[in-house]
Amino acid sequence: MRRGYKRSSFFTDSIAGIIISIIIRGVLFLAGSLGLIFVLMLLSAKLEPYLLGMILRGVISAVMLFFTFFGKKRLHFSDIIASLAVVLTVWLPMLIGKKAGIAITMAALFALGAYIAYMHIVRRRTVKVLCWEWVYLLICHVAASAFQTYADDSKTLWFLILPAVMTIASVPLSVILIDRGMIRLGDVRMSEAVCAVIIIAVVTFGVFYCGTCNLNYVLDSSEPVKETAVIKEAEVFHGARSSISYFFHLDVNGKEISLEVTDHEYFNFNEGDEYKIELYEGAFGAPYYVSGE
């Protein structure tokens, strides 16, 4: 019988090789990410918004479905149903409108979070696919709140009350759950536990603060006041993990506001152009501007 053996390699058996391998992979990942962003920027400038939206939603849905049905670990039936529900939320804003889509996304965020927590704490099972899908819902949740520019920021200060209360409450609760082993960590070191508590607190604040902002929009039934602004300046910001945000600095009757816009709008408007916006009263008494384009 032929004896099996492990093939040695410079990139796996030496410190220098491992470091070089990591650098090469990092460069390839960065190049691929920048290439993808560049392609999306070109597409956003050439394609109609609805067509670009369908392409992006199709890609996101395909990735979710692939890991749901062809991932390394076979999912339970209930996990598959939960994942398919998330895939449905990818298309909801296009099918039922922005407000209803945001409302459903918020509901899915809390429902999936509760399901993941139940499975992790009670059933002692963690489904990584659903965790990553929850992160996707969280990003959508945060992004939805970013497309509102408040007419008076002072009226949003009370939006901090509920998030602050929930964040403070999350600290002792997460400490108790970690201490009792109900939240399982990959490492038993104190630093890992502290990081977990901090992450839970930050996520809790973000979820409830953005939720309050989104409900101010979703529950708003006021008729918008349509206005025409002038684009004074267009800016693009590169954030963490290669994320890109686009802003217009607008002149609205002598008052300057900054409004986050889509990449399609950014590439199809120039400084000095007129830009339509809408002013809403806000369900919680915090008036805000949104794009009227």
PDB file of C-alpha atoms in Angstrom:
ATOM      1  CA  MET A   1       0.000   0.000   0.000  1.00  0.00           C
ATOM      2  CA  ARG A   2       1.281   3.430  -0.905  1.00  0.00           C
ATOM      3  CA  ARG A   3       1.988   5.541   2.100  1.00  0.00           C
ATOM      4  CA  GLY A   4       0.270   8.962   2.177  1.00  0.00           C
ATOM      5  CA  TYR A   5       2.349  11.989   2.910  1.00  0.00           C
ATOM      6  CA  LYS A   6       1.865  15.702   3.413  1.00  0.00           C
ATOM      7  CA  ARG A   7       3.385  17.803   0.732  1.00  0.00           C
ATOM      8  CA  SER A   8       5.603  20.553   2.106  1.00  0.00           C
ATOM      9  CA  SER A   9       5.339  24.068   0.794  1.00  0.00           C
ATOM     10  CA  PHE A  10       7.196  27.320   1.341  1.00  0.00           C
ATOM     11  CA  PHE A  11       3.859  29.139   1.755  1.00  0.00           C
ATOM     12  CA  THR A  12       2.608  26.790   4.497  1.00  0.00           C
ATOM     13  CA  ASP A  13       5.697  25.587   6.340  1.00  0.00           C
ATOM     14  CA  SER A  14       7.703  28.778   6.871  1.00  0.00           C
ATOM     15  CA  ILE A  15       6.925  32.006   8.690  1.00  0.00           C
ATOM     16  CA  ALA A  16       8.154  34.110   5.772  1.00  0.00           C
ATOM     17  CA  GLY A  17       6.024  32.105   3.338  1.00  0.00           C
ATOM     18  CA  ILE A  18       2.907  32.413   5.497  1.00  0.00           C
ATOM     19  CA  ILE A  19       3.397  36.189   5.796  1.00  0.00           C
ATOM     20  CA  ILE A  20       3.928  36.529   2.035  1.00  0.00           C
ATOM     21  CA  SER A  21       0.844  34.375   1.401  1.00  0.00           C
ATOM     22  CA  ILE A  22      -1.268  36.593   3.674  1.00  0.00           C
ATOM     23  CA  ILE A  23       0.017  39.739   1.936  1.00  0.00           C
ATOM     24  CA  ILE A  24      -0.713  38.303  -1.523  1.00  0.00           C
ATOM     25  CA  ARG A  25      -4.234  37.287  -0.516  1.00  0.00           C
ATOM     26  CA  GLY A  26      -4.827  40.711   1.037  1.00  0.00           C
ATOM     27  CA  VAL A  27      -3.673  42.483  -2.117  1.00  0.00           C
ATOM     28  CA  LEU A  28      -5.850  40.248  -4.307  1.00  0.00           C
ATOM     29  CA  PHE A  29      -8.859  40.816  -2.040  1.00  0.00           C
ATOM     30  CA  LEU A  30      -8.306  44.591  -2.067  1.00  0.00           C
ATOM     31  CA  ALA A  31      -7.854  44.622  -5.851  1.00  0.00           C
ATOM     32  CA  GLY A  32     -10.993  42.559  -6.327  1.00  0.00           C
ATOM     33  CA  SER A  33     -13.005  44.801  -3.981  1.00  0.00           C
ATOM     34  CA  LEU A  34     -11.824  47.980  -5.700  1.00  0.00           C
ATOM     35  CA  GLY A  35     -12.549  46.428  -9.089  1.00  0.00           C
ATOM     36  CA  LEU A  36     -16.066  45.495  -8.021  1.00  0.00           C
ATOM     37  CA  ILE A  37     -16.680  49.000  -6.651  1.00  0.00           C
ATOM     38  CA  PHE A  38     -15.384  50.522  -9.901  1.00  0.00           C
ATOM     39  CA  VAL A  39     -17.688  48.309 -11.978  1.00  0.00           C
ATOM     40  CA  LEU A  40     -20.680  49.217  -9.773  1.00  0.00           C
ATOM     41  CA  MET A  41     -19.844  52.931 -10.128  1.00  0.00           C
ATOM     42  CA  LEU A  42     -19.762  52.569 -13.914  1.00  0.00           C
ATOM     43  CA  LEU A  43     -23.028  50.639 -13.927  1.00  0.00           C
ATOM     44  CA  SER A  44     -24.710  53.189 -11.667  1.00  0.00           C
ATOM     45  CA  ALA A  45     -23.816  55.948 -14.117  1.00  0.00           C
ATOM     46  CA  LYS A  46     -25.054  54.027 -17.170  1.00  0.00           C
ATOM     47  CA  LEU A  47     -28.056  52.002 -15.975  1.00  0.00           C
ATOM     48  CA  GLU A  48     -31.477  53.124 -14.855  1.00  0.00           C
ATOM     49  CA  PRO A  49     -31.879  52.995 -11.046  1.00  0.00           C
ATOM     50  CA  TYR A  50     -34.506  50.237 -11.117  1.00  0.00           C
ATOM     51  CA  LEU A  51     -32.337  48.055 -13.392  1.00  0.00           C
ATOM     52  CA  LEU A  52     -29.233  48.543 -11.236  1.00  0.00           C
ATOM     53  CA  GLY A  53     -31.349  47.802  -8.171  1.00  0.00           C
ATOM     54  CA  MET A  54     -32.587  44.552  -9.693  1.00  0.00           C
ATOM     55  CA  ILE A  55     -29.034  43.477 -10.542  1.00  0.00           C
ATOM     56  CA  LEU A  56     -27.744  44.172  -7.025  1.00  0.00           C
ATOM     57  CA  ARG A  57     -30.748  42.488  -5.421  1.00  0.00           C
ATOM     58  CA  GLY A  58     -30.306  39.509  -7.719  1.00  0.00           C
ATOM     59  CA  VAL A  59     -26.646  39.130  -6.716  1.00  0.00           C
ATOM     60  CA  ILE A  60     -27.422  39.445  -2.989  1.00  0.00           C
ATOM     61  CA  SER A  61     -30.283  36.936  -3.263  1.00  0.00           C
ATOM     62  CA  ALA A  62     -28.113  34.477  -5.216  1.00  0.00           C
ATOM     63  CA  VAL A  63     -25.378  34.617  -2.551  1.00  0.00           C
ATOM     64  CA  MET A  64     -27.901  34.031   0.245  1.00  0.00           C
ATOM     65  CA  LEU A  65     -29.563  31.138  -1.579  1.00  0.00           C
ATOM     66  CA  PHE A  66     -26.205  29.533  -2.392  1.00  0.00           C
ATOM     67  CA  PHE A  67     -25.060  29.432   1.239  1.00  0.00           C
ATOM     68  CA  THR A  68     -28.531  28.381   2.385  1.00  0.00           C
ATOM     69  CA  PHE A  69     -28.758  25.318   0.148  1.00  0.00           C
ATOM     70  CA  PHE A  70     -25.124  24.554  -0.755  1.00  0.00           C
ATOM     71  CA  GLY A  71     -23.181  25.640   2.315  1.00  0.00           C
ATOM     72  CA  LYS A  72     -20.826  23.317   4.176  1.00  0.00           C
ATOM     73  CA  LYS A  73     -23.338  22.741   6.950  1.00  0.00           C
ATOM     74  CA  ARG A  74     -26.803  21.461   6.138  1.00  0.00           C
ATOM     75  CA  LEU A  75     -29.515  23.700   7.578  1.00  0.00           C
ATOM     76  CA  HIS A  76     -32.632  22.631   9.420  1.00  0.00           C
ATOM     77  CA  PHE A  77     -35.976  23.241   7.761  1.00  0.00           C
ATOM     78  CA  SER A  78     -36.794  26.139  10.120  1.00  0.00           C
ATOM     79  CA  ASP A  79     -33.430  27.747   9.297  1.00  0.00           C
ATOM     80  CA  ILE A  80     -34.158  27.492   5.565  1.00  0.00           C
ATOM     81  CA  ILE A  81     -37.553  29.143   6.044  1.00  0.00           C
ATOM     82  CA  ALA A  82     -35.912  31.982   8.012  1.00  0.00           C
ATOM     83  CA  SER A  83     -33.288  32.444   5.297  1.00  0.00           C
ATOM     84  CA  LEU A  84     -35.894  32.488   2.515  1.00  0.00           C
ATOM     85  CA  ALA A  85     -37.816  35.155   4.457  1.00  0.00           C
ATOM     86  CA  VAL A  86     -34.680  37.326   4.454  1.00  0.00           C
ATOM     87  CA  VAL A  87     -34.283  36.808   0.701  1.00  0.00           C
ATOM     88  CA  LEU A  88     -37.855  38.045   0.303  1.00  0.00           C
ATOM     89  CA  THR A  89     -37.045  41.240   2.219  1.00  0.00           C
ATOM     90  CA  VAL A  90     -34.304  41.954  -0.350  1.00  0.00           C
ATOM     91  CA  TRP A  91     -37.024  42.557  -2.953  1.00  0.00           C
ATOM     92  CA  LEU A  92     -39.747  44.097  -0.794  1.00  0.00           C
ATOM     93  CA  PRO A  93     -38.799  47.795  -1.178  1.00  0.00           C
ATOM     94  CA  MET A  94     -39.071  47.403  -4.955  1.00  0.00           C
ATOM     95  CA  LEU A  95     -42.366  45.484  -4.750  1.00  0.00           C
ATOM     96  CA  ILE A  96     -44.351  47.291  -2.047  1.00  0.00           C
ATOM     97  CA  GLY A  97     -42.741  50.725  -1.790  1.00  0.00           C
ATOM     98  CA  LYS A  98     -40.005  52.262   0.327  1.00  0.00           C
ATOM     99  CA  LYS A  99     -41.987  52.892   3.527  1.00  0.00           C
ATOM    100  CA  ALA A 100     -43.534  49.439   3.681  1.00  0.00           C
ATOM    101  CA  GLY A 101     -40.185  47.914   2.712  1.00  0.00           C
ATOM    102  CA  ILE A 102     -38.393  49.653   5.600  1.00  0.00           C
ATOM    103  CA  ALA A 103     -41.133  48.574   8.015  1.00  0.00           C
ATOM    104  CA  ILE A 104     -40.856  44.936   6.913  1.00  0.00           C
ATOM    105  CA  THR A 105     -37.059  45.077   7.062  1.00  0.00           C
ATOM    106  CA  MET A 106     -37.238  46.365  10.645  1.00  0.00           C
ATOM    107  CA  ALA A 107     -39.669  43.609  11.593  1.00  0.00           C
ATOM    108  CA  ALA A 108     -37.419  41.008   9.936  1.00  0.00           C
ATOM    109  CA  LEU A 109     -34.376  42.416  11.765  1.00  0.00           C
ATOM    110  CA  PHE A 110     -35.985  41.950  15.194  1.00  0.00           C
ATOM    111  CA  ALA A 111     -37.653  38.637  14.321  1.00  0.00           C
ATOM    112  CA  LEU A 112     -34.472  37.079  12.914  1.00  0.00           C
ATOM    113  CA  GLY A 113     -32.454  38.437  15.842  1.00  0.00           C
ATOM    114  CA  ALA A 114     -34.883  36.814  18.287  1.00  0.00           C
ATOM    115  CA  TYR A 115     -34.719  33.539  16.348  1.00  0.00           C
ATOM    116  CA  ILE A 116     -30.895  33.535  16.331  1.00  0.00           C
ATOM    117  CA  ALA A 117     -30.798  34.330  20.072  1.00  0.00           C
ATOM    118  CA  TYR A 118     -33.304  31.540  20.807  1.00  0.00           C
ATOM    119  CA  MET A 119     -31.320  29.008  18.801  1.00  0.00           C
ATOM    120  CA  HIS A 120     -28.020  30.088  20.382  1.00  0.00           C
ATOM    121  CA  ILE A 121     -29.191  30.296  24.002  1.00  0.00           C
ATOM    122  CA  VAL A 122     -31.897  27.618  24.208  1.00  0.00           C
ATOM    123  CA  ARG A 123     -31.080  25.140  21.446  1.00  0.00           C
ATOM    124  CA  ARG A 124     -27.310  25.662  21.784  1.00  0.00           C
ATOM    125  CA  ARG A 125     -26.979  26.002  18.029  1.00  0.00           C
ATOM    126  CA  THR A 126     -25.570  28.890  15.982  1.00  0.00           C
ATOM    127  CA  VAL A 127     -26.404  29.233  12.276  1.00  0.00           C
ATOM    128  CA  LYS A 128     -23.676  31.338  10.656  1.00  0.00           C
ATOM    129  CA  VAL A 129     -25.674  31.908   7.467  1.00  0.00           C
ATOM    130  CA  LEU A 130     -28.504  33.516   9.419  1.00  0.00           C
ATOM    131  CA  CYS A 131     -26.034  35.598  11.431  1.00  0.00           C
ATOM    132  CA  TRP A 132     -24.567  37.066   8.249  1.00  0.00           C
ATOM    133  CA  GLU A 133     -28.071  37.668   6.878  1.00  0.00           C
ATOM    134  CA  TRP A 134     -28.911  39.502  10.105  1.00  0.00           C
ATOM    135  CA  VAL A 135     -25.859  41.710   9.511  1.00  0.00           C
ATOM    136  CA  TYR A 136     -27.228  42.444   6.024  1.00  0.00           C
ATOM    137  CA  LEU A 137     -30.584  43.477   7.526  1.00  0.00           C
ATOM    138  CA  LEU A 138     -28.745  45.655  10.043  1.00  0.00           C
ATOM    139  CA  ILE A 139     -26.861  47.427   7.237  1.00  0.00           C
ATOM    140  CA  CYS A 140     -30.166  48.054   5.403  1.00  0.00           C
ATOM    141  CA  HIS A 141     -31.691  49.302   8.670  1.00  0.00           C
ATOM    142  CA  VAL A 142     -28.849  51.787   9.241  1.00  0.00           C
ATOM    143  CA  ALA A 143     -28.747  52.864   5.586  1.00  0.00           C
ATOM    144  CA  ALA A 144     -32.483  53.633   5.573  1.00  0.00           C
ATOM    145  CA  SER A 145     -32.069  56.097   8.444  1.00  0.00           C
ATOM    146  CA  ALA A 146     -29.131  57.797   6.709  1.00  0.00           C
ATOM    147  CA  PHE A 147     -31.264  59.007   3.795  1.00  0.00           C
ATOM    148  CA  GLN A 148     -33.129  61.464   6.034  1.00  0.00           C
ATOM    149  CA  THR A 149     -31.763  64.943   6.692  1.00  0.00           C
ATOM    150  CA  TYR A 150     -33.469  66.673   9.590  1.00  0.00           C
ATOM    151  CA  ALA A 151     -34.545  70.277   9.258  1.00  0.00           C
ATOM    152  CA  ASP A 152     -33.774  70.885  12.942  1.00  0.00           C
ATOM    153  CA  ASP A 153     -31.319  68.507  14.625  1.00  0.00           C
ATOM    154  CA  SER A 154     -32.298  69.723  18.103  1.00  0.00           C
ATOM    155  CA  LYS A 155     -35.697  68.049  17.713  1.00  0.00           C
ATOM    156  CA  THR A 156     -34.039  64.651  17.357  1.00  0.00           C
ATOM    157  CA  LEU A 157     -32.204  64.761  20.702  1.00  0.00           C
ATOM    158  CA  TRP A 158     -34.994  62.883  22.450  1.00  0.00           C
ATOM    159  CA  PHE A 159     -34.462  60.090  19.919  1.00  0.00           C
ATOM    160  CA  LEU A 160     -31.479  59.165  22.122  1.00  0.00           C
ATOM    161  CA  ILE A 161     -33.591  58.309  25.195  1.00  0.00           C
ATOM    162  CA  LEU A 162     -34.820  54.836  24.197  1.00  0.00           C
ATOM    163  CA  PRO A 163     -31.499  53.750  22.626  1.00  0.00           C
ATOM    164  CA  ALA A 164     -29.610  54.903  25.743  1.00  0.00           C
ATOM    165  CA  VAL A 165     -31.959  52.990  28.070  1.00  0.00           C
ATOM    166  CA  MET A 166     -31.763  49.814  25.988  1.00  0.00           C
ATOM    167  CA  THR A 167     -27.973  50.095  25.701  1.00  0.00           C
ATOM    168  CA  ILE A 168     -27.532  50.489  29.461  1.00  0.00           C
ATOM    169  CA  ALA A 169     -29.860  47.517  30.050  1.00  0.00           C
ATOM    170  CA  SER A 170     -27.944  45.378  27.553  1.00  0.00           C
ATOM    171  CA  VAL A 171     -24.678  45.602  29.524  1.00  0.00           C
ATOM    172  CA  PRO A 172     -25.678  43.729  32.725  1.00  0.00           C
ATOM    173  CA  LEU A 173     -27.890  41.368  30.719  1.00  0.00           C
ATOM    174  CA  SER A 174     -25.052  40.352  28.394  1.00  0.00           C
ATOM    175  CA  VAL A 175     -22.684  39.980  31.369  1.00  0.00           C
ATOM    176  CA  ILE A 176     -25.138  37.612  33.070  1.00  0.00           C
ATOM    177  CA  LEU A 177     -25.682  35.583  29.898  1.00  0.00           C
ATOM    178  CA  ILE A 178     -21.935  35.265  29.287  1.00  0.00           C
ATOM    179  CA  ASP A 179     -21.251  34.367  32.931  1.00  0.00           C
ATOM    180  CA  ARG A 180     -23.868  31.597  32.812  1.00  0.00           C
ATOM    181  CA  GLY A 181     -22.542  30.274  29.535  1.00  0.00           C
ATOM    182  CA  MET A 182     -25.715  31.118  27.627  1.00  0.00           C
ATOM    183  CA  ILE A 183     -23.685  33.312  25.268  1.00  0.00           C
ATOM    184  CA  ARG A 184     -20.763  31.163  24.176  1.00  0.00           C
ATOM    185  CA  LEU A 185     -17.480  32.780  23.204  1.00  0.00           C
ATOM    186  CA  GLY A 186     -14.684  31.325  21.136  1.00  0.00           C
ATOM    187  CA  ASP A 187     -12.198  32.215  23.875  1.00  0.00           C
ATOM    188  CA  VAL A 188     -12.634  32.284  27.658  1.00  0.00           C
ATOM    189  CA  ARG A 189     -10.314  35.250  28.183  1.00  0.00           C
ATOM    190  CA  MET A 190     -11.677  38.318  29.972  1.00  0.00           C
ATOM    191  CA  SER A 191     -10.761  40.521  27.015  1.00  0.00           C
ATOM    192  CA  GLU A 192     -13.050  38.464  24.766  1.00  0.00           C
ATOM    193  CA  ALA A 193     -15.948  38.854  27.204  1.00  0.00           C
ATOM    194  CA  VAL A 194     -15.379  42.621  27.464  1.00  0.00           C
ATOM    195  CA  CYS A 195     -15.291  42.953  23.669  1.00  0.00           C
ATOM    196  CA  ALA A 196     -18.509  40.944  23.382  1.00  0.00           C
ATOM    197  CA  VAL A 197     -20.278  43.195  25.895  1.00  0.00           C
ATOM    198  CA  ILE A 198     -19.085  46.326  24.075  1.00  0.00           C
ATOM    199  CA  ILE A 199     -20.167  44.981  20.676  1.00  0.00           C
ATOM    200  CA  ILE A 200     -23.608  44.042  22.004  1.00  0.00           C
ATOM    201  CA  ALA A 201     -23.997  47.521  23.544  1.00  0.00           C
ATOM    202  CA  VAL A 202     -22.958  49.310  20.336  1.00  0.00           C
ATOM    203  CA  VAL A 203     -25.251  47.169  18.173  1.00  0.00           C
ATOM    204  CA  THR A 204     -28.140  47.688  20.590  1.00  0.00           C
ATOM    205  CA  PHE A 205     -27.712  51.456  20.439  1.00  0.00           C
ATOM    206  CA  GLY A 206     -27.498  51.435  16.645  1.00  0.00           C
ATOM    207  CA  VAL A 207     -30.551  49.212  16.205  1.00  0.00           C
ATOM    208  CA  PHE A 208     -32.808  51.274  18.455  1.00  0.00           C
ATOM    209  CA  TYR A 209     -31.550  54.706  17.397  1.00  0.00           C
ATOM    210  CA  CYS A 210     -31.905  53.955  13.695  1.00  0.00           C
ATOM    211  CA  GLY A 211     -35.230  52.278  14.483  1.00  0.00           C
ATOM    212  CA  THR A 212     -36.526  55.476  16.072  1.00  0.00           C
ATOM    213  CA  CYS A 213     -35.365  57.505  13.066  1.00  0.00           C
ATOM    214  CA  ASN A 214     -36.967  55.065  10.630  1.00  0.00           C
ATOM    215  CA  LEU A 215     -40.261  55.007  12.525  1.00  0.00           C
ATOM    216  CA  ASN A 216     -40.305  58.806  12.377  1.00  0.00           C
ATOM    217  CA  TYR A 217     -40.414  58.274   8.590  1.00  0.00           C
ATOM    218  CA  VAL A 218     -42.456  55.058   8.307  1.00  0.00           C
ATOM    219  CA  LEU A 219     -45.288  56.228  10.584  1.00  0.00           C
ATOM    220  CA  ASP A 220     -45.363  59.717   9.056  1.00  0.00           C
ATOM    221  CA  SER A 221     -48.633  60.380   7.221  1.00  0.00           C
ATOM    222  CA  SER A 222     -48.078  64.083   6.538  1.00  0.00           C
ATOM    223  CA  GLU A 223     -48.218  65.506   3.032  1.00  0.00           C
ATOM    224  CA  PRO A 224     -44.758  66.524   1.813  1.00  0.00           C
ATOM    225  CA  VAL A 225     -43.869  70.090   1.004  1.00  0.00           C
ATOM    226  CA  LYS A 226     -42.119  69.971  -2.366  1.00  0.00           C
ATOM    227  CA  GLU A 227     -39.173  72.315  -2.756  1.00  0.00           C
ATOM    228  CA  THR A 228     -36.446  72.914  -5.317  1.00  0.00           C
ATOM    229  CA  ALA A 229     -32.897  73.276  -4.070  1.00  0.00           C
ATOM    230  CA  VAL A 230     -29.647  74.143  -5.832  1.00  0.00           C
ATOM    231  CA  ILE A 231     -26.659  71.806  -5.608  1.00  0.00           C
ATOM    232  CA  LYS A 232     -23.804  73.856  -4.166  1.00  0.00           C
ATOM    233  CA  GLU A 233     -21.319  71.004  -3.827  1.00  0.00           C
ATOM    234  CA  ALA A 234     -21.173  67.244  -4.385  1.00  0.00           C
ATOM    235  CA  GLU A 235     -18.987  65.097  -2.148  1.00  0.00           C
ATOM    236  CA  VAL A 236     -18.088  61.438  -1.883  1.00  0.00           C
ATOM    237  CA  PHE A 237     -16.870  59.802   1.328  1.00  0.00           C
ATOM    238  CA  HIS A 238     -14.967  56.538   1.536  1.00  0.00           C
ATOM    239  CA  GLY A 239     -15.825  54.772   4.761  1.00  0.00           C
ATOM    240  CA  ALA A 240     -14.782  51.572   6.451  1.00  0.00           C
ATOM    241  CA  ARG A 241     -14.474  48.392   4.377  1.00  0.00           C
ATOM    242  CA  SER A 242     -14.505  50.353   1.118  1.00  0.00           C
ATOM    243  CA  SER A 243     -18.063  51.612   1.620  1.00  0.00           C
ATOM    244  CA  ILE A 244     -18.876  54.782  -0.299  1.00  0.00           C
ATOM    245  CA  SER A 245     -21.410  57.479   0.597  1.00  0.00           C
ATOM    246  CA  TYR A 246     -22.534  60.295  -1.686  1.00  0.00           C
ATOM    247  CA  PHE A 247     -23.734  63.709  -0.486  1.00  0.00           C
ATOM    248  CA  PHE A 248     -25.149  66.851  -2.018  1.00  0.00           C
ATOM    249  CA  HIS A 249     -24.746  70.149  -0.182  1.00  0.00           C
ATOM    250  CA  LEU A 250     -27.925  71.981  -1.110  1.00  0.00           C
ATOM    251  CA  ASP A 251     -29.091  75.584  -0.918  1.00  0.00           C
ATOM    252  CA  VAL A 252     -32.719  75.549   0.234  1.00  0.00           C
ATOM    253  CA  ASN A 253     -34.066  79.095   0.291  1.00  0.00           C
ATOM    254  CA  GLY A 254     -30.775  80.431   1.623  1.00  0.00           C
ATOM    255  CA  LYS A 255     -30.284  77.580   4.098  1.00  0.00           C
ATOM    256  CA  GLU A 256     -27.615  74.959   3.427  1.00  0.00           C
ATOM    257  CA  ILE A 257     -28.334  71.296   4.150  1.00  0.00           C
ATOM    258  CA  SER A 258     -26.438  68.089   3.384  1.00  0.00           C
ATOM    259  CA  LEU A 259     -28.417  65.215   1.919  1.00  0.00           C
ATOM    260  CA  GLU A 260     -27.149  61.686   1.285  1.00  0.00           C
ATOM    261  CA  VAL A 261     -28.086  60.555  -2.211  1.00  0.00           C
ATOM    262  CA  THR A 262     -27.752  57.448  -4.332  1.00  0.00           C
ATOM    263  CA  ASP A 263     -24.753  56.852  -6.546  1.00  0.00           C
ATOM    264  CA  HIS A 264     -27.010  57.178  -9.590  1.00  0.00           C
ATOM    265  CA  GLU A 265     -28.075  60.679  -8.539  1.00  0.00           C
ATOM    266  CA  TYR A 266     -24.491  61.630  -7.729  1.00  0.00           C
ATOM    267  CA  PHE A 267     -23.315  60.809 -11.259  1.00  0.00           C
ATOM    268  CA  ASN A 268     -26.311  62.348 -13.028  1.00  0.00           C
ATOM    269  CA  PHE A 269     -26.376  65.781 -11.362  1.00  0.00           C
ATOM    270  CA  ASN A 270     -23.782  68.535 -11.409  1.00  0.00           C
ATOM    271  CA  GLU A 271     -22.991  71.444  -9.126  1.00  0.00           C
ATOM    272  CA  GLY A 272     -25.343  74.324  -9.913  1.00  0.00           C
ATOM    273  CA  ASP A 273     -28.185  72.012 -11.029  1.00  0.00           C
ATOM    274  CA  GLU A 274     -31.645  72.216  -9.493  1.00  0.00           C
ATOM    275  CA  TYR A 275     -32.546  69.260  -7.282  1.00  0.00           C
ATOM    276  CA  LYS A 276     -36.021  68.391  -6.030  1.00  0.00           C
ATOM    277  CA  ILE A 277     -36.513  67.604  -2.346  1.00  0.00           C
ATOM    278  CA  GLU A 278     -39.487  66.985  -0.070  1.00  0.00           C
ATOM    279  CA  LEU A 279     -40.009  68.186   3.498  1.00  0.00           C
ATOM    280  CA  TYR A 280     -42.051  65.964   5.838  1.00  0.00           C
ATOM    281  CA  GLU A 281     -43.310  66.795   9.337  1.00  0.00           C
ATOM    282  CA  GLY A 282     -42.206  63.478  10.855  1.00  0.00           C
ATOM    283  CA  ALA A 283     -44.341  61.125  12.950  1.00  0.00           C
ATOM    284  CA  PHE A 284     -42.437  62.093  16.112  1.00  0.00           C
ATOM    285  CA  GLY A 285     -42.333  65.832  15.399  1.00  0.00           C
ATOM    286  CA  ALA A 286     -38.887  65.875  13.783  1.00  0.00           C
ATOM    287  CA  PRO A 287     -39.212  67.352  10.266  1.00  0.00           C
ATOM    288  CA  TYR A 288     -36.860  65.891   7.669  1.00  0.00           C
ATOM    289  CA  TYR A 289     -35.881  66.269   4.039  1.00  0.00           C
ATOM    290  CA  VAL A 290     -35.696  63.404   1.571  1.00  0.00           C
ATOM    291  CA  SER A 291     -34.926  63.305  -2.120  1.00  0.00           C
ATOM    292  CA  GLY A 292     -37.861  64.128  -4.368  1.00  0.00           C
ATOM    293  CA  GLU A 293     -36.169  62.793  -7.493  1.00  0.00           C
TER     294      GLU A 293
END
